[in-house]
PDB file of C-alpha atoms and ligand atoms in Angstrom:
ATOM      1  CA  MET A 156      46.775  26.235-105.054  1.00 36.00           C
ATOM      2  CA  ALA A 157      50.260  27.822-104.743  1.00 39.00           C
ATOM      3  CA  GLY A 158      50.382  27.619-100.936  1.00 40.00           C
ATOM      4  CA  ALA A 159      49.900  23.883-100.959  1.00 44.00           C
ATOM      5  CA  ALA A 160      53.337  23.424-102.489  1.00 46.00           C
ATOM      6  CA  VAL A 161      55.102  24.544 -99.312  1.00 49.00           C
ATOM      7  CA  PRO A 162      53.723  21.926 -96.920  1.00 50.00           C
ATOM      8  CA  GLY A 163      54.319  19.394 -99.689  1.00 53.00           C
ATOM      9  CA  ARG A 164      57.996  20.325 -99.954  1.00 57.00           C
ATOM     10  CA  LEU A 165      58.489  20.476 -96.215  1.00 58.00           C
ATOM     11  CA  GLY A 166      56.773  17.124 -95.894  1.00 63.00           C
ATOM     12  CA  GLY A 167      59.296  15.709 -98.383  1.00 67.00           C
ATOM     13  CA  ARG A 168      62.156  16.913 -96.237  1.00 72.00           C
ATOM     14  CA  LEU A 169      60.712  15.470 -93.050  1.00 84.00           C
ATOM     15  CA  ARG A 170      59.972  12.122 -94.608  1.00 91.00           C
ATOM     16  CA  TRP A 171      62.428   9.231 -94.337  1.00 95.00           C
ATOM     17  CA  HIS A 172      63.581   8.046 -97.750  1.00 95.00           C
ATOM     18  CA  THR A 173      64.934   4.579 -98.443  1.00 96.00           C
ATOM     19  CA  ALA A 174      68.568   4.857 -99.532  1.00 97.00           C
ATOM     20  CA  GLU A 175      70.546   2.076-101.173  1.00 97.00           C
ATOM     21  CA  LEU A 176      74.316   2.159-101.022  1.00 98.00           C
ATOM     22  CA  VAL A 177      75.613   1.879-104.565  1.00 98.00           C
ATOM     23  CA  GLU A 178      79.301   2.663-104.092  1.00 97.00           C
ATOM     24  CA  ARG A 179      81.799   2.967-101.280  1.00 96.00           C
ATOM     25  CA  ARG A 180      85.322   4.305-101.696  1.00 96.00           C
ATOM     26  CA  ALA A 181      88.090   4.787 -99.174  1.00 96.00           C
ATOM     27  CA  GLU A 182      88.876   8.476 -98.703  1.00 96.00           C
ATOM     28  CA  SER A 183      91.682   8.080 -96.126  1.00 95.00           C
ATOM     29  CA  ALA A 184      92.797   5.334 -93.732  1.00 91.00           C
ATOM     30  CA  THR A 185      89.796   6.092 -91.508  1.00 94.00           C
ATOM     31  CA  ALA A 186      87.160   7.672 -93.747  1.00 97.00           C
ATOM     32  CA  ALA A 187      85.007   6.531 -96.636  1.00 98.00           C
ATOM     33  CA  THR A 188      82.699   8.148 -99.133  1.00 98.00           C
ATOM     34  CA  LEU A 189      79.318   6.463 -99.494  1.00 98.00           C
ATOM     35  CA  VAL A 190      77.199   7.012-102.585  1.00 98.00           C
ATOM     36  CA  PHE A 191      73.467   6.472-102.079  1.00 98.00           C
ATOM     37  CA  ASP A 192      70.633   6.110-104.513  1.00 97.00           C
ATOM     38  CA  VAL A 193      67.757   7.739-102.632  1.00 95.00           C
ATOM     39  CA  ASP A 194      64.166   7.018-103.461  1.00 90.00           C
ATOM     40  CA  GLY A 195      62.377  10.344-104.151  1.00 89.00           C
ATOM     41  CA  TRP A 196      65.370  12.540-103.196  1.00 91.00           C
ATOM     42  CA  PRO A 197      64.406  16.223-103.592  1.00 91.00           C
ATOM     43  CA  GLY A 198      68.015  17.455-104.202  1.00 94.00           C
ATOM     44  CA  HIS A 199      70.213  19.583-101.939  1.00 96.00           C
ATOM     45  CA  LEU A 200      72.163  22.842-101.747  1.00 97.00           C
ATOM     46  CA  ALA A 201      75.919  22.923-101.094  1.00 98.00           C
ATOM     47  CA  GLY A 202      76.452  22.928 -97.321  1.00 98.00           C
ATOM     48  CA  GLN A 203      73.290  21.099 -96.275  1.00 98.00           C
ATOM     49  CA  HIS A 204      73.232  17.878 -94.294  1.00 97.00           C
ATOM     50  CA  VAL A 205      70.984  14.846 -93.939  1.00 97.00           C
ATOM     51  CA  ASP A 206      69.890  12.652 -91.070  1.00 97.00           C
ATOM     52  CA  VAL A 207      70.819   9.012 -91.537  1.00 98.00           C
ATOM     53  CA  ARG A 208      68.853   6.310 -89.721  1.00 97.00           C
ATOM     54  CA  LEU A 209      70.023   2.736 -89.378  1.00 97.00           C
ATOM     55  CA  THR A 210      67.712   0.035 -88.056  1.00 94.00           C
ATOM     56  CA  ALA A 211      68.865  -3.368 -86.809  1.00 90.00           C
ATOM     57  CA  GLU A 212      66.899  -6.577 -87.338  1.00 90.00           C
ATOM     58  CA  ASP A 213      65.642  -6.446 -83.738  1.00 94.00           C
ATOM     59  CA  GLY A 214      64.190  -2.977 -84.378  1.00 92.00           C
ATOM     60  CA  TYR A 215      66.893  -0.977 -82.549  1.00 95.00           C
ATOM     61  CA  SER A 216      67.694   2.149 -84.497  1.00 96.00           C
ATOM     62  CA  ALA A 217      70.291   4.926 -84.357  1.00 97.00           C
ATOM     63  CA  GLN A 218      70.347   8.232 -86.154  1.00 97.00           C
ATOM     64  CA  ARG A 219      73.178  10.690 -86.947  1.00 97.00           C
ATOM     65  CA  SER A 220      73.684  13.776 -89.116  1.00 97.00           C
ATOM     66  CA  TYR A 221      76.039  13.789 -92.122  1.00 98.00           C
ATOM     67  CA  SER A 222      76.811  16.590 -94.541  1.00 98.00           C
ATOM     68  CA  VAL A 223      76.344  16.011 -98.229  1.00 98.00           C
ATOM     69  CA  ALA A 224      79.706  15.926-100.009  1.00 98.00           C
ATOM     70  CA  SER A 225      78.532  15.979-103.609  1.00 97.00           C
ATOM     71  CA  ALA A 226      77.776  19.063-105.694  1.00 97.00           C
ATOM     72  CA  SER A 227      74.244  20.404-105.507  1.00 95.00           C
ATOM     73  CA  GLY A 228      71.867  19.261-108.182  1.00 85.00           C
ATOM     74  CA  GLY A 229      72.928  15.643-108.387  1.00 77.00           C
ATOM     75  CA  GLU A 230      70.404  12.852-108.048  1.00 81.00           C
ATOM     76  CA  ARG A 231      72.602  10.717-105.843  1.00 93.00           C
ATOM     77  CA  VAL A 232      73.689  11.624-102.329  1.00 97.00           C
ATOM     78  CA  GLU A 233      77.356  11.277-101.408  1.00 98.00           C
ATOM     79  CA  LEU A 234      78.407  11.331 -97.759  1.00 98.00           C
ATOM     80  CA  THR A 235      81.924  11.137 -96.364  1.00 98.00           C
ATOM     81  CA  VAL A 236      82.099   9.543 -92.951  1.00 98.00           C
ATOM     82  CA  GLN A 237      85.101   9.739 -90.650  1.00 97.00           C
ATOM     83  CA  ARG A 238      85.300   6.788 -88.263  1.00 96.00           C
ATOM     84  CA  VAL A 239      85.151   7.989 -84.653  1.00 94.00           C
ATOM     85  CA  ALA A 240      86.955   5.574 -82.313  1.00 92.00           C
ATOM     86  CA  ASP A 241      84.339   3.921 -80.043  1.00 93.00           C
ATOM     87  CA  GLY A 242      81.582   5.486 -82.121  1.00 95.00           C
ATOM     88  CA  GLU A 243      78.379   3.564 -82.649  1.00 96.00           C
ATOM     89  CA  VAL A 244      77.338   4.576 -86.163  1.00 97.00           C
ATOM     90  CA  SER A 245      80.420   5.934 -87.959  1.00 97.00           C
ATOM     91  CA  PRO A 246      82.507   2.693 -87.837  1.00 97.00           C
ATOM     92  CA  TYR A 247      79.631   0.820 -89.497  1.00 97.00           C
ATOM     93  CA  LEU A 248      79.191   3.449 -92.203  1.00 97.00           C
ATOM     94  CA  ALA A 249      82.904   3.985 -92.815  1.00 96.00           C
ATOM     95  CA  GLU A 250      83.975   0.338 -92.762  1.00 95.00           C
ATOM     96  CA  GLU A 251      81.164  -2.201 -92.908  1.00 95.00           C
ATOM     97  CA  MET A 252      78.231  -1.005 -94.955  1.00 96.00           C
ATOM     98  CA  ALA A 253      78.375  -2.636 -98.387  1.00 96.00           C
ATOM     99  CA  PRO A 254      76.795  -1.885-101.761  1.00 97.00           C
ATOM    100  CA  GLY A 255      73.216  -3.145-101.761  1.00 97.00           C
ATOM    101  CA  ASP A 256      72.716  -2.399 -98.044  1.00 97.00           C
ATOM    102  CA  LEU A 257      69.888  -0.056 -97.108  1.00 96.00           C
ATOM    103  CA  ALA A 258      69.633   2.952 -94.783  1.00 97.00           C
ATOM    104  CA  GLU A 259      67.106   5.740 -94.438  1.00 97.00           C
ATOM    105  CA  LEU A 260      67.830   9.405 -95.175  1.00 97.00           C
ATOM    106  CA  ARG A 261      65.870  12.507 -94.229  1.00 96.00           C
ATOM    107  CA  GLY A 262      66.481  16.004 -95.510  1.00 94.00           C
ATOM    108  CA  PRO A 263      68.182  17.997 -96.819  1.00 95.00           C
ATOM    109  CA  VAL A 264      68.516  20.071 -93.643  1.00 95.00           C
ATOM    110  CA  GLY A 265      69.819  23.632 -93.227  1.00 93.00           C
ATOM    111  CA  GLY A 266      69.306  26.937 -95.001  1.00 93.00           C
ATOM    112  CA  TRP A 267      71.994  29.233 -93.561  1.00 95.00           C
ATOM    113  CA  PHE A 268      75.171  27.222 -93.948  1.00 98.00           C
ATOM    114  CA  VAL A 269      74.807  27.043 -97.720  1.00 98.00           C
ATOM    115  CA  TRP A 270      76.582  28.475-100.743  1.00 98.00           C
ATOM    116  CA  ARG A 271      74.481  29.319-103.773  1.00 97.00           C
ATOM    117  CA  THR A 272      75.899  29.806-107.264  1.00 97.00           C
ATOM    118  CA  GLU A 273      74.239  33.262-107.438  1.00 97.00           C
ATOM    119  CA  GLN A 274      76.625  34.540-104.713  1.00 97.00           C
ATOM    120  CA  THR A 275      79.409  36.714-106.134  1.00 96.00           C
ATOM    121  CA  GLU A 276      81.482  37.768-103.097  1.00 98.00           C
ATOM    122  CA  PRO A 277      84.812  36.018-102.279  1.00 98.00           C
ATOM    123  CA  VAL A 278      84.481  32.918-100.144  1.00 98.00           C
ATOM    124  CA  LEU A 279      86.683  31.714 -97.319  1.00 98.00           C
ATOM    125  CA  LEU A 280      86.296  28.084 -96.312  1.00 98.00           C
ATOM    126  CA  VAL A 281      87.843  26.986 -93.004  1.00 98.00           C
ATOM    127  CA  ALA A 282      87.695  23.257 -92.294  1.00 98.00           C
ATOM    128  CA  GLY A 283      88.804  21.151 -89.349  1.00 98.00           C
ATOM    129  CA  GLY A 284      89.026  17.394 -90.066  1.00 97.00           C
ATOM    130  CA  SER A 285      85.779  15.980 -91.456  1.00 97.00           C
ATOM    131  CA  GLY A 286      84.383  19.528 -91.367  1.00 98.00           C
ATOM    132  CA  LEU A 287      85.750  19.647 -94.901  1.00 98.00           C
ATOM    133  CA  VAL A 288      82.772  17.625 -96.186  1.00 98.00           C
ATOM    134  CA  PRO A 289      80.113  20.376 -96.670  1.00 98.00           C
ATOM    135  CA  LEU A 290      82.825  22.789 -97.839  1.00 98.00           C
ATOM    136  CA  MET A 291      83.843  20.253-100.480  1.00 98.00           C
ATOM    137  CA  SER A 292      80.263  20.301-101.717  1.00 98.00           C
ATOM    138  CA  MET A 293      80.654  24.078-102.141  1.00 98.00           C
ATOM    139  CA  VAL A 294      83.967  23.618-104.025  1.00 98.00           C
ATOM    140  CA  ARG A 295      82.374  21.011-106.292  1.00 98.00           C
ATOM    141  CA  THR A 296      79.234  23.075-106.843  1.00 98.00           C
ATOM    142  CA  ARG A 297      81.351  26.092-107.833  1.00 98.00           C
ATOM    143  CA  ARG A 298      83.330  23.978-110.274  1.00 97.00           C
ATOM    144  CA  ALA A 299      80.262  22.287-111.759  1.00 96.00           C
ATOM    145  CA  ALA A 300      78.616  25.702-112.297  1.00 97.00           C
ATOM    146  CA  GLY A 301      81.740  27.149-113.969  1.00 96.00           C
ATOM    147  CA  SER A 302      81.653  29.925-111.357  1.00 96.00           C
ATOM    148  CA  ARG A 303      84.592  32.347-111.217  1.00 95.00           C
ATOM    149  CA  VAL A 304      83.969  33.434-107.636  1.00 98.00           C
ATOM    150  CA  PRO A 305      87.337  33.346-105.818  1.00 98.00           C
ATOM    151  CA  PHE A 306      87.493  30.682-103.127  1.00 98.00           C
ATOM    152  CA  ARG A 307      90.165  30.124-100.496  1.00 98.00           C
ATOM    153  CA  LEU A 308      90.192  26.934 -98.460  1.00 98.00           C
ATOM    154  CA  LEU A 309      92.137  26.465 -95.227  1.00 98.00           C
ATOM    155  CA  TYR A 310      92.050  22.820 -94.237  1.00 98.00           C
ATOM    156  CA  SER A 311      93.343  21.829 -90.815  1.00 98.00           C
ATOM    157  CA  VAL A 312      94.171  18.135 -90.589  1.00 97.00           C
ATOM    158  CA  ARG A 313      96.312  15.949 -88.325  1.00 96.00           C
ATOM    159  CA  GLY A 314      98.705  14.626 -90.956  1.00 96.00           C
ATOM    160  CA  PRO A 315      99.037  13.680 -94.620  1.00 95.00           C
ATOM    161  CA  ALA A 316      97.359  10.274 -94.095  1.00 95.00           C
ATOM    162  CA  ASP A 317      94.216  11.950 -92.724  1.00 96.00           C
ATOM    163  CA  ARG A 318      93.574  14.215 -95.695  1.00 97.00           C
ATOM    164  CA  LEU A 319      90.187  13.848 -97.370  1.00 98.00           C
ATOM    165  CA  TYR A 320      89.836  14.282-101.146  1.00 98.00           C
ATOM    166  CA  ALA A 321      93.637  14.595-101.409  1.00 96.00           C
ATOM    167  CA  GLY A 322      93.858  13.871-105.131  1.00 96.00           C
ATOM    168  CA  GLU A 323      90.946  16.102-106.063  1.00 97.00           C
ATOM    169  CA  LEU A 324      92.186  19.051-104.010  1.00 97.00           C
ATOM    170  CA  ALA A 325      95.688  18.743-105.472  1.00 95.00           C
ATOM    171  CA  ARG A 326      94.354  19.162-109.017  1.00 95.00           C
ATOM    172  CA  ALA A 327      94.228  22.636-110.544  1.00 91.00           C
ATOM    173  CA  ASP A 328      90.913  24.417-110.010  1.00 95.00           C
ATOM    174  CA  PRO A 329      91.306  28.024-111.230  1.00 96.00           C
ATOM    175  CA  GLY A 330      90.248  30.544-108.619  1.00 97.00           C
ATOM    176  CA  LEU A 331      90.457  28.066-105.737  1.00 98.00           C
ATOM    177  CA  ASP A 332      93.478  28.372-103.407  1.00 98.00           C
ATOM    178  CA  VAL A 333      93.972  25.465-101.025  1.00 98.00           C
ATOM    179  CA  THR A 334      96.176  25.657 -97.917  1.00 97.00           C
ATOM    180  CA  LEU A 335      96.733  22.612 -95.734  1.00 97.00           C
ATOM    181  CA  LEU A 336      97.438  23.304 -92.074  1.00 98.00           C
ATOM    182  CA  TYR A 337      98.868  20.204 -90.404  1.00 98.00           C
ATOM    183  CA  THR A 338      98.311  19.933 -86.670  1.00 97.00           C
ATOM    184  CA  ARG A 339     100.572  16.949 -85.799  1.00 97.00           C
ATOM    185  CA  THR A 340     102.722  15.686 -88.687  1.00 95.00           C
ATOM    186  CA  ALA A 341     103.595  17.679 -91.758  1.00 93.00           C
ATOM    187  CA  PRO A 342     105.410  16.615 -94.909  1.00 91.00           C
ATOM    188  CA  ASP A 343     109.073  17.685 -95.005  1.00 90.00           C
ATOM    189  CA  GLY A 344     109.936  21.095 -96.340  1.00 89.00           C
ATOM    190  CA  LEU A 345     106.838  23.039 -95.322  1.00 88.00           C
ATOM    191  CA  PRO A 346     107.623  26.423 -93.751  1.00 86.00           C
ATOM    192  CA  ARG A 347     104.813  26.159 -91.180  1.00 91.00           C
ATOM    193  CA  GLU A 348     105.447  24.062 -88.069  1.00 92.00           C
ATOM    194  CA  PRO A 349     102.629  21.584 -87.287  1.00 95.00           C
ATOM    195  CA  GLY A 350     100.099  23.146 -84.935  1.00 96.00           C
ATOM    196  CA  ARG A 351      96.532  24.247 -84.503  1.00 97.00           C
ATOM    197  CA  LEU A 352      94.947  27.045 -86.529  1.00 98.00           C
ATOM    198  CA  THR A 353      96.104  30.519 -85.468  1.00 98.00           C
ATOM    199  CA  PRO A 354      94.916  34.040 -86.314  1.00 98.00           C
ATOM    200  CA  GLU A 355      98.168  34.434 -88.288  1.00 98.00           C
ATOM    201  CA  ASP A 356      97.132  31.507 -90.530  1.00 98.00           C
ATOM    202  CA  LEU A 357      93.870  33.291 -91.290  1.00 98.00           C
ATOM    203  CA  VAL A 358      95.740  36.520 -92.079  1.00 98.00           C
ATOM    204  CA  GLN A 359      98.314  34.784 -94.262  1.00 97.00           C
ATOM    205  CA  TYR A 360      96.085  32.364 -96.188  1.00 97.00           C
ATOM    206  CA  GLY A 361      92.561  33.809 -95.827  1.00 98.00           C
ATOM    207  CA  TRP A 362      90.993  37.018 -97.172  1.00 98.00           C
ATOM    208  CA  PRO A 363      91.380  40.458 -95.587  1.00 97.00           C
ATOM    209  CA  ALA A 364      88.182  41.505 -93.826  1.00 98.00           C
ATOM    210  CA  ASP A 365      87.751  44.535 -96.099  1.00 97.00           C
ATOM    211  CA  PHE A 366      87.247  42.189 -99.077  1.00 98.00           C
ATOM    212  CA  GLU A 367      84.015  41.246 -97.263  1.00 98.00           C
ATOM    213  CA  PRO A 368      84.173  37.520 -97.952  1.00 98.00           C
ATOM    214  CA  THR A 369      81.528  35.143 -96.711  1.00 98.00           C
ATOM    215  CA  CYS A 370      83.311  32.755 -94.356  1.00 98.00           C
ATOM    216  CA  TYR A 371      82.147  29.175 -93.821  1.00 98.00           C
ATOM    217  CA  VAL A 372      83.695  27.395 -90.842  1.00 98.00           C
ATOM    218  CA  CYS A 373      83.054  23.726 -90.133  1.00 98.00           C
ATOM    219  CA  GLY A 374      84.548  21.082 -87.868  1.00 98.00           C
ATOM    220  CA  PRO A 375      84.493  19.893 -84.265  1.00 96.00           C
ATOM    221  CA  THR A 376      82.862  22.381 -81.869  1.00 96.00           C
ATOM    222  CA  GLY A 377      86.139  23.601 -80.295  1.00 96.00           C
ATOM    223  CA  PHE A 378      87.730  24.209 -83.695  1.00 97.00           C
ATOM    224  CA  VAL A 379      84.719  26.124 -84.976  1.00 98.00           C
ATOM    225  CA  GLU A 380      84.491  28.326 -81.898  1.00 98.00           C
ATOM    226  CA  LYS A 381      88.178  29.238 -82.098  1.00 98.00           C
ATOM    227  CA  ALA A 382      88.181  29.891 -85.852  1.00 98.00           C
ATOM    228  CA  ALA A 383      85.013  32.021 -85.720  1.00 98.00           C
ATOM    229  CA  THR A 384      86.370  34.024 -82.773  1.00 98.00           C
ATOM    230  CA  TYR A 385      89.629  34.699 -84.646  1.00 98.00           C
ATOM    231  CA  LEU A 386      87.773  35.794 -87.785  1.00 98.00           C
ATOM    232  CA  VAL A 387      85.645  38.294 -85.864  1.00 98.00           C
ATOM    233  CA  MET A 388      88.762  39.472 -84.001  1.00 98.00           C
ATOM    234  CA  LEU A 389      90.374  40.109 -87.416  1.00 98.00           C
ATOM    235  CA  GLY A 390      87.461  42.361 -88.400  1.00 98.00           C
ATOM    236  CA  HIS A 391      85.119  40.020 -90.274  1.00 98.00           C
ATOM    237  CA  ALA A 392      81.496  40.964 -89.618  1.00 98.00           C
ATOM    238  CA  PRO A 393      79.841  38.252 -87.475  1.00 98.00           C
ATOM    239  CA  GLU A 394      76.937  37.942 -89.927  1.00 97.00           C
ATOM    240  CA  ARG A 395      79.404  36.975 -92.665  1.00 98.00           C
ATOM    241  CA  VAL A 396      80.885  34.166 -90.560  1.00 98.00           C
ATOM    242  CA  ARG A 397      78.689  31.093 -90.948  1.00 98.00           C
ATOM    243  CA  THR A 398      79.417  28.061 -88.825  1.00 98.00           C
ATOM    244  CA  GLU A 399      78.493  24.394 -88.659  1.00 97.00           C
ATOM    245  CA  ARG A 400      79.504  22.277 -85.670  1.00 97.00           C
ATOM    246  CA  PHE A 401      80.116  18.549 -85.941  1.00 93.00           C
ATOM    247  CA  GLY A 402      79.309  17.804 -82.326  1.00 79.00           C
ATOM    248  CA  PRO A 403      77.686  14.513 -81.371  1.00 71.00           C
ATOM    249  CA  THR A 404      74.090  14.148 -82.588  1.00 65.00           C
ATOM    250  CA  GLY A 405      71.297  11.648 -82.746  1.00 52.00           C
ATOM    251  CA  GLY A 406      70.517   8.837 -80.376  1.00 47.00           C
TER     252      GLY A 406
HETATM  253  C1  FAD B 556      75.230  18.941 -88.846  1.00 67.75           C
HETATM  254  C2  FAD B 556      76.240  17.807 -88.686  1.00 67.75           C
HETATM  255  C3  FAD B 556      76.885  17.310 -89.821  1.00 67.75           C
HETATM  256  C4  FAD B 556      77.819  16.284 -89.671  1.00 67.75           C
HETATM  257  N1  FAD B 556      78.467  15.840 -90.797  1.00 67.75           N
HETATM  258  C5  FAD B 556      79.407  14.867 -90.677  1.00 67.75           C
HETATM  259  C6  FAD B 556      80.128  14.425 -91.839  1.00 67.75           C
HETATM  260  O1  FAD B 556      79.923  14.899 -92.975  1.00 67.75           O
HETATM  261  N2  FAD B 556      81.056  13.453 -91.673  1.00 67.75           N
HETATM  262  C7  FAD B 556      81.327  12.906 -90.443  1.00 67.75           C
HETATM  263  O2  FAD B 556      82.179  11.997 -90.365  1.00 67.75           O
HETATM  264  N3  FAD B 556      80.664  13.323 -89.332  1.00 67.75           N
HETATM  265  C8  FAD B 556      79.704  14.276 -89.420  1.00 67.75           C
HETATM  266  N4  FAD B 556      79.027  14.675 -88.307  1.00 67.75           N
HETATM  267  C9  FAD B 556      79.239  13.961 -87.025  1.00 67.75           C
HETATM  268  C10 FAD B 556      78.304  12.734 -86.956  1.00 67.75           C
HETATM  269  O3  FAD B 556      76.947  13.179 -86.839  1.00 67.75           O
HETATM  270  C11 FAD B 556      78.570  11.827 -85.733  1.00 67.75           C
HETATM  271  O4  FAD B 556      78.610  12.612 -84.564  1.00 67.75           O
HETATM  272  C12 FAD B 556      79.873  11.067 -85.859  1.00 67.75           C
HETATM  273  O5  FAD B 556      79.888  10.272 -87.052  1.00 67.75           O
HETATM  274  C13 FAD B 556      80.068  10.125 -84.645  1.00 67.75           C
HETATM  275  O6  FAD B 556      78.974   9.237 -84.568  1.00 67.75           O
HETATM  276  P1  FAD B 556      79.154   7.814 -83.861  1.00 67.75           P
HETATM  277  O7  FAD B 556      77.799   7.205 -83.754  1.00 67.75           O
HETATM  278  O8  FAD B 556      80.209   7.019 -84.544  1.00 67.75           O
HETATM  279  O9  FAD B 556      79.736   8.183 -82.427  1.00 67.75           O
HETATM  280  P2  FAD B 556      78.896   8.207 -81.052  1.00 67.75           P
HETATM  281  O10 FAD B 556      78.532   6.796 -80.691  1.00 67.75           O
HETATM  282  O11 FAD B 556      77.786   9.199 -81.182  1.00 67.75           O
HETATM  283  O12 FAD B 556      79.985   8.794 -80.070  1.00 67.75           O
HETATM  284  C14 FAD B 556      81.088   7.991 -79.597  1.00 67.75           C
HETATM  285  C15 FAD B 556      82.168   8.859 -78.954  1.00 67.75           C
HETATM  286  O13 FAD B 556      82.707   9.793 -79.903  1.00 67.75           O
HETATM  287  C16 FAD B 556      82.469  11.152 -79.492  1.00 67.75           C
HETATM  288  N5  FAD B 556      82.046  11.859 -80.700  1.00 67.75           N
HETATM  289  C17 FAD B 556      80.840  11.841 -81.258  1.00 67.75           C
HETATM  290  N6  FAD B 556      80.838  12.590 -82.382  1.00 67.75           N
HETATM  291  C18 FAD B 556      82.093  13.053 -82.533  1.00 67.75           C
HETATM  292  C19 FAD B 556      82.727  13.853 -83.518  1.00 67.75           C
HETATM  293  N7  FAD B 556      82.060  14.335 -84.590  1.00 67.75           N
HETATM  294  N8  FAD B 556      84.047  14.121 -83.351  1.00 67.75           N
HETATM  295  C20 FAD B 556      84.719  13.633 -82.295  1.00 67.75           C
HETATM  296  N9  FAD B 556      84.164  12.869 -81.335  1.00 67.75           N
HETATM  297  C21 FAD B 556      82.870  12.588 -81.444  1.00 67.75           C
HETATM  298  C22 FAD B 556      81.389  11.069 -78.463  1.00 67.75           C
HETATM  299  O14 FAD B 556      81.457  12.143 -77.555  1.00 67.75           O
HETATM  300  C23 FAD B 556      81.689   9.723 -77.816  1.00 67.75           C
HETATM  301  O15 FAD B 556      82.742   9.846 -76.888  1.00 67.75           O
HETATM  302  C24 FAD B 556      78.098  15.724 -88.401  1.00 67.75           C
HETATM  303  C25 FAD B 556      77.437  16.221 -87.278  1.00 67.75           C
HETATM  304  C26 FAD B 556      76.533  17.254 -87.411  1.00 67.75           C
HETATM  305  C27 FAD B 556      75.842  17.798 -86.180  1.00 67.75           C
END
């Protein structure tokens, strides 16, 4: 019966899957990418996230959300975790978890903050800090699909040492323009003074509103609220500005 497939699929998303860490690589001084082999993983779309649950030997457990960094369609799930000072879960994931260790994953979650390869309009990606992670999945999905949709990425980051995926983003990817906006320390010789994202940055490095791009904004709540407000102020239709906030989650 066709209808039975829907509860089945939803059930898969709500179910906790056992995930084994198979690889961990440093992404910056304070962030790491974790590659998981997930038992029965249904696959994900670019932009979606998962819930990660860790359980201690005494039964105490903690759960947080993390965006999937890898391109859609892969069988493994890659997450990039930025260590939050005094955080409970992120220091363990970013620094301690070792290949062979187990966690549980649930998802993928989210149907609005996604980019599908069938989309043809220009795309503007605006990332603050680790908010780059789901946008990187979109960049990788575009590349893997051989899509020619023009992408522009504005990536706001404290300084050169904090950049995620620095090598990958420096490599040529035709049709993808990457602009780094440093907030505290910038390499010598850049015309832009270090500082937070401004409407002028979006005018200079983004798309004009009349190109009707879909805009994806992700990062800490304050960053996302500012960036989305500026985009609408610059004439982008609110329904074309999709946002994901990396506020605290779980418990
Ligand atoms: C949909 C979604 C997707 C996310 N994807 C990612 C991702 O791909 N990579 C990633 O690194 N994080 C991501 N996060 C954030 C992540 O869920 C955790 O909030 C973060 O890792 C901190 O968890 P913690 O247990 O270390 O800190 P907690 O123990 O929860 O918090 C410790 C302290 O840090 C503050 N804090 C908590 N979260 C943040 C934050 N994100 N930024 C700044 N301060 C914070 C708290 O207010 C508190 O003061 C995502 C969040 C959401 C909602």
